mmCIF file of C-alpha atoms and ligand atoms in Angstrom:
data_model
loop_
_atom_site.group_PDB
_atom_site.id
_atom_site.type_symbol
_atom_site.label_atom_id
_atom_site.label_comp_id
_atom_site.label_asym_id
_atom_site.label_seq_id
_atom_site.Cartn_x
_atom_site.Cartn_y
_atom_site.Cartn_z
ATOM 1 C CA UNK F 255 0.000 0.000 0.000
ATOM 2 C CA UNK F 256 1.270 3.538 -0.811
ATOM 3 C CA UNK F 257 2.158 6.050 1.607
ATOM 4 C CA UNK F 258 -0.314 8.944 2.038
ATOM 5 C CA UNK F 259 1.574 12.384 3.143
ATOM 6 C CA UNK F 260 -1.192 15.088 4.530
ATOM 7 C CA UNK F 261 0.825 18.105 4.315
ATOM 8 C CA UNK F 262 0.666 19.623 7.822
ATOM 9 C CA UNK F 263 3.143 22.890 7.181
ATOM 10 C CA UNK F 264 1.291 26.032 8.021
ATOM 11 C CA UNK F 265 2.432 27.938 4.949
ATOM 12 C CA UNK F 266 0.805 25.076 2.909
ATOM 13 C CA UNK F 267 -2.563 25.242 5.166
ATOM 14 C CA UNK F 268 -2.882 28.948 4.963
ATOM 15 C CA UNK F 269 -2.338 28.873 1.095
ATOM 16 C CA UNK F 270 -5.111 25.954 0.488
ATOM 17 C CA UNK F 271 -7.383 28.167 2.626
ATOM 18 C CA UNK F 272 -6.653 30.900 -0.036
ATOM 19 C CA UNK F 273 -7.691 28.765 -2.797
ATOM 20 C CA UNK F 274 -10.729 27.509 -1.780
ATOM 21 C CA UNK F 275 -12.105 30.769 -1.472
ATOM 22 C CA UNK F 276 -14.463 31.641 -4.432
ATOM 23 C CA UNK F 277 -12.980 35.335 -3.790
ATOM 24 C CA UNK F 278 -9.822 34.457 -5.473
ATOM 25 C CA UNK F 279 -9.542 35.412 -8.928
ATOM 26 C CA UNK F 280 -7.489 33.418 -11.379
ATOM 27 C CA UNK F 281 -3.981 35.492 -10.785
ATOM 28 C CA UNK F 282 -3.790 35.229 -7.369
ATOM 29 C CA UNK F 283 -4.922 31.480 -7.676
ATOM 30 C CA UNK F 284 -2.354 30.759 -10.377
ATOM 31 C CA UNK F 285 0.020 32.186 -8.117
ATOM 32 C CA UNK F 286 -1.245 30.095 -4.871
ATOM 33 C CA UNK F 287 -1.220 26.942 -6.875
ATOM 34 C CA UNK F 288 2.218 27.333 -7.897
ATOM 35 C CA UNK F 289 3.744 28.308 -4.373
ATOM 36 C CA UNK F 290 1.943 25.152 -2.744
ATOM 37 C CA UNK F 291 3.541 23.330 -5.406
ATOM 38 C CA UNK F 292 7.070 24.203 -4.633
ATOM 39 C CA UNK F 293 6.379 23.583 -0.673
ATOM 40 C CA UNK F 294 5.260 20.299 -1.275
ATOM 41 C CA UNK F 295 7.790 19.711 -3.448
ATOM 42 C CA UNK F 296 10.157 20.276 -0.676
ATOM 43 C CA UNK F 297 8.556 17.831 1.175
ATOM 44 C CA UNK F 298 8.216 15.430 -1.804
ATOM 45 C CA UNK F 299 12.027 15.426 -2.232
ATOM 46 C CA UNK F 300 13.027 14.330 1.163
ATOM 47 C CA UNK F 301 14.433 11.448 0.450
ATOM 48 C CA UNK F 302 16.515 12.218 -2.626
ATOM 49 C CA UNK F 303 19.969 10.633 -2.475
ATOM 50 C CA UNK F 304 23.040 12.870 -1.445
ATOM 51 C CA UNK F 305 26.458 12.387 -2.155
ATOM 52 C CA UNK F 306 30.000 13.531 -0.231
ATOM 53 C CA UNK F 307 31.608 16.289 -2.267
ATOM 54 C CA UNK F 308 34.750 18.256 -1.123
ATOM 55 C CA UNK F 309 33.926 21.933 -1.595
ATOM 56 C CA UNK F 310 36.693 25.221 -1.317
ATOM 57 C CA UNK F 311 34.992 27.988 0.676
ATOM 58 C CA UNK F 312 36.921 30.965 1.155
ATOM 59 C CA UNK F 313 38.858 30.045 4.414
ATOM 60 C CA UNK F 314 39.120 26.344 3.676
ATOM 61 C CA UNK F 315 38.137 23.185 2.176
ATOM 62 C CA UNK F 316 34.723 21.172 3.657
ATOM 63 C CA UNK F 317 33.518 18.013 3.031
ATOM 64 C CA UNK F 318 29.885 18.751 2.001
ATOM 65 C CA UNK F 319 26.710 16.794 0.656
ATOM 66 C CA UNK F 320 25.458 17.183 -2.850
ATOM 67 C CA UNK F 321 22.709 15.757 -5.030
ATOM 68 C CA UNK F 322 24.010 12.166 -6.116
ATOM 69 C CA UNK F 323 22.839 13.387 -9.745
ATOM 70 C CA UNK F 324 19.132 10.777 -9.441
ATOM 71 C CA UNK F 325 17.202 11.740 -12.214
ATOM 72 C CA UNK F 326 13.727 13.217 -11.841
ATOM 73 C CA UNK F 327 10.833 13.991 -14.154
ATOM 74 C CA UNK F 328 7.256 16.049 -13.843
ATOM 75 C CA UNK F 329 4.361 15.109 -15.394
ATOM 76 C CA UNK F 330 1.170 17.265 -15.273
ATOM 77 C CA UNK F 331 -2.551 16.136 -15.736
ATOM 78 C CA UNK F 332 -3.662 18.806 -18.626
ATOM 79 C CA UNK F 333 -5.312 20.977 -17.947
ATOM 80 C CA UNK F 334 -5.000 21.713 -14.282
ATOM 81 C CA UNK F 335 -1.680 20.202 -13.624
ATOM 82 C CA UNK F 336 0.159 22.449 -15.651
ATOM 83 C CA UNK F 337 -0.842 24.876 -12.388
ATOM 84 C CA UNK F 338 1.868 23.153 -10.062
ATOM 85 C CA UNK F 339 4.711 22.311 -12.604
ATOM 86 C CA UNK F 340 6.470 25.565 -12.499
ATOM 87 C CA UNK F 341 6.438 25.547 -8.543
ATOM 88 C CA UNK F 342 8.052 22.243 -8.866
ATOM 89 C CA UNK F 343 11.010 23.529 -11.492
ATOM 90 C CA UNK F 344 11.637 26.284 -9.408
ATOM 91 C CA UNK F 345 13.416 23.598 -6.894
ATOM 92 C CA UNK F 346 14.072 20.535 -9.606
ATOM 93 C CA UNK F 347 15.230 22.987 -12.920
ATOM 94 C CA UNK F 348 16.948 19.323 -14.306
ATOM 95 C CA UNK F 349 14.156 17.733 -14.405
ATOM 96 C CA UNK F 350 12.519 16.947 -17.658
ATOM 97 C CA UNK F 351 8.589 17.607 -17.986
ATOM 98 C CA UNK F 352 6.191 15.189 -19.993
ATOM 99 C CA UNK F 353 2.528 16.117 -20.257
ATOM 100 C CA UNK F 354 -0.754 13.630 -20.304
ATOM 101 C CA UNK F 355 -3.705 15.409 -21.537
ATOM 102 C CA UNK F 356 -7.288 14.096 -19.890
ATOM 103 C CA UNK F 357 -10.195 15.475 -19.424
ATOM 104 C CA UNK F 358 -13.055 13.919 -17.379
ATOM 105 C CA UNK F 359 -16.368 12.708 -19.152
ATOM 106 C CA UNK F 360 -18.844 14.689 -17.017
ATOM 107 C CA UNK F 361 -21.345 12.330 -17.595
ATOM 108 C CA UNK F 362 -19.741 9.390 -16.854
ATOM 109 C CA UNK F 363 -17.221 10.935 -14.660
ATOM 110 C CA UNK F 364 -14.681 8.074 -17.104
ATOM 111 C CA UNK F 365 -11.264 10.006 -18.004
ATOM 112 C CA UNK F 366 -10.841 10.303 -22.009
ATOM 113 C CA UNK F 367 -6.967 10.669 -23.232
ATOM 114 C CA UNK F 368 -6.070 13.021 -25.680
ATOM 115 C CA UNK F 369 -1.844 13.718 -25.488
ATOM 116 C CA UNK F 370 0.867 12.072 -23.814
ATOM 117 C CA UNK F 371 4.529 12.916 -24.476
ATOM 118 C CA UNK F 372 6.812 11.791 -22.251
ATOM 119 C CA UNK F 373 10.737 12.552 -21.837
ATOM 120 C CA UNK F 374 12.420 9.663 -24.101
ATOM 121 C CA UNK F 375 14.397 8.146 -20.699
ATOM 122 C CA UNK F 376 11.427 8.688 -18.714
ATOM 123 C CA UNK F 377 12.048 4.845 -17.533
ATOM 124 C CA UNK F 378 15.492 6.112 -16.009
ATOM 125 C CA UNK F 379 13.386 8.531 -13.903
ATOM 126 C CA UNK F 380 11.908 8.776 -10.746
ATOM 127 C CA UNK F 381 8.499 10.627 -12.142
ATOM 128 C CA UNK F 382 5.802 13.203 -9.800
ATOM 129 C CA UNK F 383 2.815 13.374 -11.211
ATOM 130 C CA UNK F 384 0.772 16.662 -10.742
ATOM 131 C CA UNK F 385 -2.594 17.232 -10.657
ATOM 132 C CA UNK F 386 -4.186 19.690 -8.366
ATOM 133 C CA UNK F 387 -7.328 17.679 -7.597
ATOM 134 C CA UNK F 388 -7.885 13.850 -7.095
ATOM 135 C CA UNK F 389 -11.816 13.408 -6.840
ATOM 136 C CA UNK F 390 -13.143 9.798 -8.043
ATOM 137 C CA UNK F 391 -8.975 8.975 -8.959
ATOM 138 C CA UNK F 392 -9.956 7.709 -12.407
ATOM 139 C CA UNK F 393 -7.890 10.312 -14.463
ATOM 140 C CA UNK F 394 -4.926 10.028 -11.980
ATOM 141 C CA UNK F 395 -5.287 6.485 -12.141
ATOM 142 C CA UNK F 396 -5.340 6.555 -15.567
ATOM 143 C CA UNK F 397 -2.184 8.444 -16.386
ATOM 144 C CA UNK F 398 -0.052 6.559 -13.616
ATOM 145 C CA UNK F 399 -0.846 3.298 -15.636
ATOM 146 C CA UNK F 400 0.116 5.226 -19.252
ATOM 147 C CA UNK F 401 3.245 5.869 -17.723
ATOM 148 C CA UNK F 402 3.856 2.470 -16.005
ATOM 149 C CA UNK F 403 3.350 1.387 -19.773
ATOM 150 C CA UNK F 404 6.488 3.455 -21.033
ATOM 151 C CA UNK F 405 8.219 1.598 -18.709
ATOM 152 C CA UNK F 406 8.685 3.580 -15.570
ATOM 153 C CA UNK F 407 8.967 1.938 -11.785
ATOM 154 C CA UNK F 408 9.003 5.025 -9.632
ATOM 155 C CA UNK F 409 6.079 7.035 -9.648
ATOM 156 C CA UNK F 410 4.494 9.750 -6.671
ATOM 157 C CA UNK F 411 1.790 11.519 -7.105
ATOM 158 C CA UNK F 412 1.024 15.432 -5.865
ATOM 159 C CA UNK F 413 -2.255 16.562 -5.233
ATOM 160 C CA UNK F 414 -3.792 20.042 -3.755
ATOM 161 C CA UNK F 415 -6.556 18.759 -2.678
ATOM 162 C CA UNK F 416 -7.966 14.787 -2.411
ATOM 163 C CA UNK F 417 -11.660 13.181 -1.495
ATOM 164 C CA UNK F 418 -11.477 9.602 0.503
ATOM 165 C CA UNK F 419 -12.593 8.040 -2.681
ATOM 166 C CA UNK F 420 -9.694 9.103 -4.814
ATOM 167 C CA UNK F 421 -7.389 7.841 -2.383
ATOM 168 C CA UNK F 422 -8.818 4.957 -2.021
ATOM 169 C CA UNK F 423 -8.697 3.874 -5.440
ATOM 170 C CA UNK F 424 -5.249 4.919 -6.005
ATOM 171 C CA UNK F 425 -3.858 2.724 -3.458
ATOM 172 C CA UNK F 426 -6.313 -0.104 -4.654
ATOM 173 C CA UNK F 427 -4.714 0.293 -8.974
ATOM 174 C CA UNK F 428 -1.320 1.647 -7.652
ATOM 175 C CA UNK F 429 -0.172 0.605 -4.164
ATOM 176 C CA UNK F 430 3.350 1.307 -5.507
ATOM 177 C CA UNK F 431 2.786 4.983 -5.778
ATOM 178 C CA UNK F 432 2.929 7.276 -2.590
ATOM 179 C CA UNK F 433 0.432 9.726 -2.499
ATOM 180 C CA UNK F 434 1.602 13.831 -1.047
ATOM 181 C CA UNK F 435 -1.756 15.781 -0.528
ATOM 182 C CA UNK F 436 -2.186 19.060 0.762
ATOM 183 C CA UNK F 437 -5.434 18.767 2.223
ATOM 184 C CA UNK F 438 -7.880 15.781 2.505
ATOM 185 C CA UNK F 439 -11.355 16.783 2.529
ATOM 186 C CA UNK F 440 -14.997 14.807 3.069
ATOM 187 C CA UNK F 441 -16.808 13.609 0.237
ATOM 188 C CA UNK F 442 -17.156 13.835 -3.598
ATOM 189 C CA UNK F 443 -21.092 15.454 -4.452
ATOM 190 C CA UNK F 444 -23.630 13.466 -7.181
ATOM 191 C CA UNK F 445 -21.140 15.873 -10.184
ATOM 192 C CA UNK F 446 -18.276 14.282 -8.719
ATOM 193 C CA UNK F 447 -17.091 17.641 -6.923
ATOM 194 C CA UNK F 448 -14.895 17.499 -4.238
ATOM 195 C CA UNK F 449 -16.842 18.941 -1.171
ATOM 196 C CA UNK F 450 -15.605 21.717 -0.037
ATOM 197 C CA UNK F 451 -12.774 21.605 -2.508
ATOM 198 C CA UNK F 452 -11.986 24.933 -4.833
ATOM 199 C CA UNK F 453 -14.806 23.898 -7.321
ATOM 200 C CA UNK F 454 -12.964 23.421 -11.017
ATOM 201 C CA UNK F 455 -9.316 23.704 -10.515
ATOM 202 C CA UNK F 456 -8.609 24.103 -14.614
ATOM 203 C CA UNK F 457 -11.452 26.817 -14.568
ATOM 204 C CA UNK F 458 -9.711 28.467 -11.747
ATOM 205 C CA UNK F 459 -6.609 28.367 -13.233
ATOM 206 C CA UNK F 460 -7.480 29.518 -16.692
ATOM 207 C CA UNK F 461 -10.870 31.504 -16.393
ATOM 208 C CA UNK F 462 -12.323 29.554 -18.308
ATOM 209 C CA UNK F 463 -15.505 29.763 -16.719
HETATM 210 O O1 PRP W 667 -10.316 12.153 -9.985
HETATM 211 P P1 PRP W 667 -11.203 12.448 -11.140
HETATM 212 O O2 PRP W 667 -12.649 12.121 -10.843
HETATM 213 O O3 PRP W 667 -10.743 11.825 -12.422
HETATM 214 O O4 PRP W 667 -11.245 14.029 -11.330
HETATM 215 C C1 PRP W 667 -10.096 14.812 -11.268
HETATM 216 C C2 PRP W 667 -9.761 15.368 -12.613
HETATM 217 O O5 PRP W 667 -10.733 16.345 -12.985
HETATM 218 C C3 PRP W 667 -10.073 17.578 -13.265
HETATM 219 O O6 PRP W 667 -9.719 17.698 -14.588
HETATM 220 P P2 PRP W 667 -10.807 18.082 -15.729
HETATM 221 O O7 PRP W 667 -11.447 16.850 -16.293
HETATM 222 O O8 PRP W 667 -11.734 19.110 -15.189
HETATM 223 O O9 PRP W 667 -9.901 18.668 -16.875
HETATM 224 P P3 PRP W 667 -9.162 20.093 -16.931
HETATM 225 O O10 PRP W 667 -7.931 19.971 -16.087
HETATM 226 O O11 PRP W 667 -8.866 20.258 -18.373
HETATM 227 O O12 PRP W 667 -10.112 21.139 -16.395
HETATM 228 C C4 PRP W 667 -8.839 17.509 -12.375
HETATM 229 O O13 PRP W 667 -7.844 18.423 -12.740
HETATM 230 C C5 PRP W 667 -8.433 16.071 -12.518
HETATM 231 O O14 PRP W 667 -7.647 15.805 -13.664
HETATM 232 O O1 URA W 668 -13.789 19.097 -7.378
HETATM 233 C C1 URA W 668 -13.264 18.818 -8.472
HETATM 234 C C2 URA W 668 -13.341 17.548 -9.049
HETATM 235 C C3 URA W 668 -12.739 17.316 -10.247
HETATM 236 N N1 URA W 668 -12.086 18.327 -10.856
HETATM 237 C C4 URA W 668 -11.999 19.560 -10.319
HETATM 238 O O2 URA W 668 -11.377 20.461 -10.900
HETATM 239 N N2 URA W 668 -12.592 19.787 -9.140
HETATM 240 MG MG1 MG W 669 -11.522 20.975 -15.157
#
């Protein structure tokens, strides 16, 4: 089963309040959902692998810690995703960025593909995928298993905001895949909202509605 990080930091609570607010026009929100981004990619990135590197300050020479050079890769949900992925470069500018466009059916609430590039040694890469919201989990579900299918083993997943049920059937299709969520809220509504949630994150994002 797949770990599930609830983002606890106060910066990132006080930011997600922000959001939700239906007060919040699209700059400020495109500016919220891209500083949320980079905090929880701090805390996505814990675990990265250092190495010992001799450095020459000024007064003398220290043994220090650098990146051991592991390779890392984004991948945003279009539309919304492409919110975070900025946030996340700002603190990873080597990694390489794929995109998977999906948009949910909202009848059927089913997720309907309509791009994928990935980078061409995405399978060397440890890969975050980015998507603001995770409601019923069928579109993240969905683009985790496109990009198992390229051939890539190490996959997380970011999220703003998550209902029970998305989570839930993440862990059930991807165990393998750690889950980092900002804030995990009640319920999805008969649309397939999450409740409180920001309403449409994409909208938001692009005023598109
Ligand atoms: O967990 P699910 O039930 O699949 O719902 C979540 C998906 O719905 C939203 O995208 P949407 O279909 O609105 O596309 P957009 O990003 O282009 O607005 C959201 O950004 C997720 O991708
Ligand atoms: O609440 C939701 C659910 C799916 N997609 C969104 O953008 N918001
Ligand atoms: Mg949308």
């Amino acid at each position: 089963m797949g770990h599930v990080f609830v983002m606890d930091h106060p910066l990132i609570q006080h930011k997600v309040s922000m959001l939700r607010s239906k007060d919040t026009g699209s700059k400020e929100f495109r500016e919220l959902v891209e500083e949320i981004a980079m905090l929880m990619c701090y805390e996505a990135t814990r675990d990265l692998p250092l190495e010992e590197i001799e450095v020459e300050t000024p007064v003398a020479k220290a043994k220090a810690k650098a990146l051991a050079g592991k390779k890392l890769g984004i991948v945003p949900i279009l539309r919304a995703g492409l919110g975070m992925v900025d946030g996340m470069l700002n603190l990873v500018p080597a990694a390489k960025v794929g995109h998977i466009g999906l948009y949910r059916d909202p009848e059927t609430l089913e997720p309907v593909e309509y791009y994928c590039k990935l980078p061409y040694d995405a399978p060397e890469r440890d890969i975050y995928v980015l998507d603001p919201m995770l409601a019923t989990g069928g579109s993240a579900s969905a683009a985790i298993q496109f990009i198992k299918d390229k051939g890539v083993q190490r996959i997380r997943f970011l999220c703003l905001i998550a209902a029970p049920e998305g989570i839930e059937r993440l862990n059930k299709d991807h165990p393998d895949v750690d889950i980092y969520v900002a804030a995990l809220d009640e319920r999805l509504n008969d649309h397939g909202y999450i409740v409180p949630g920001l309403g449409d994150a994409g909208d938001r994002l692009f005023g598109t509605k």
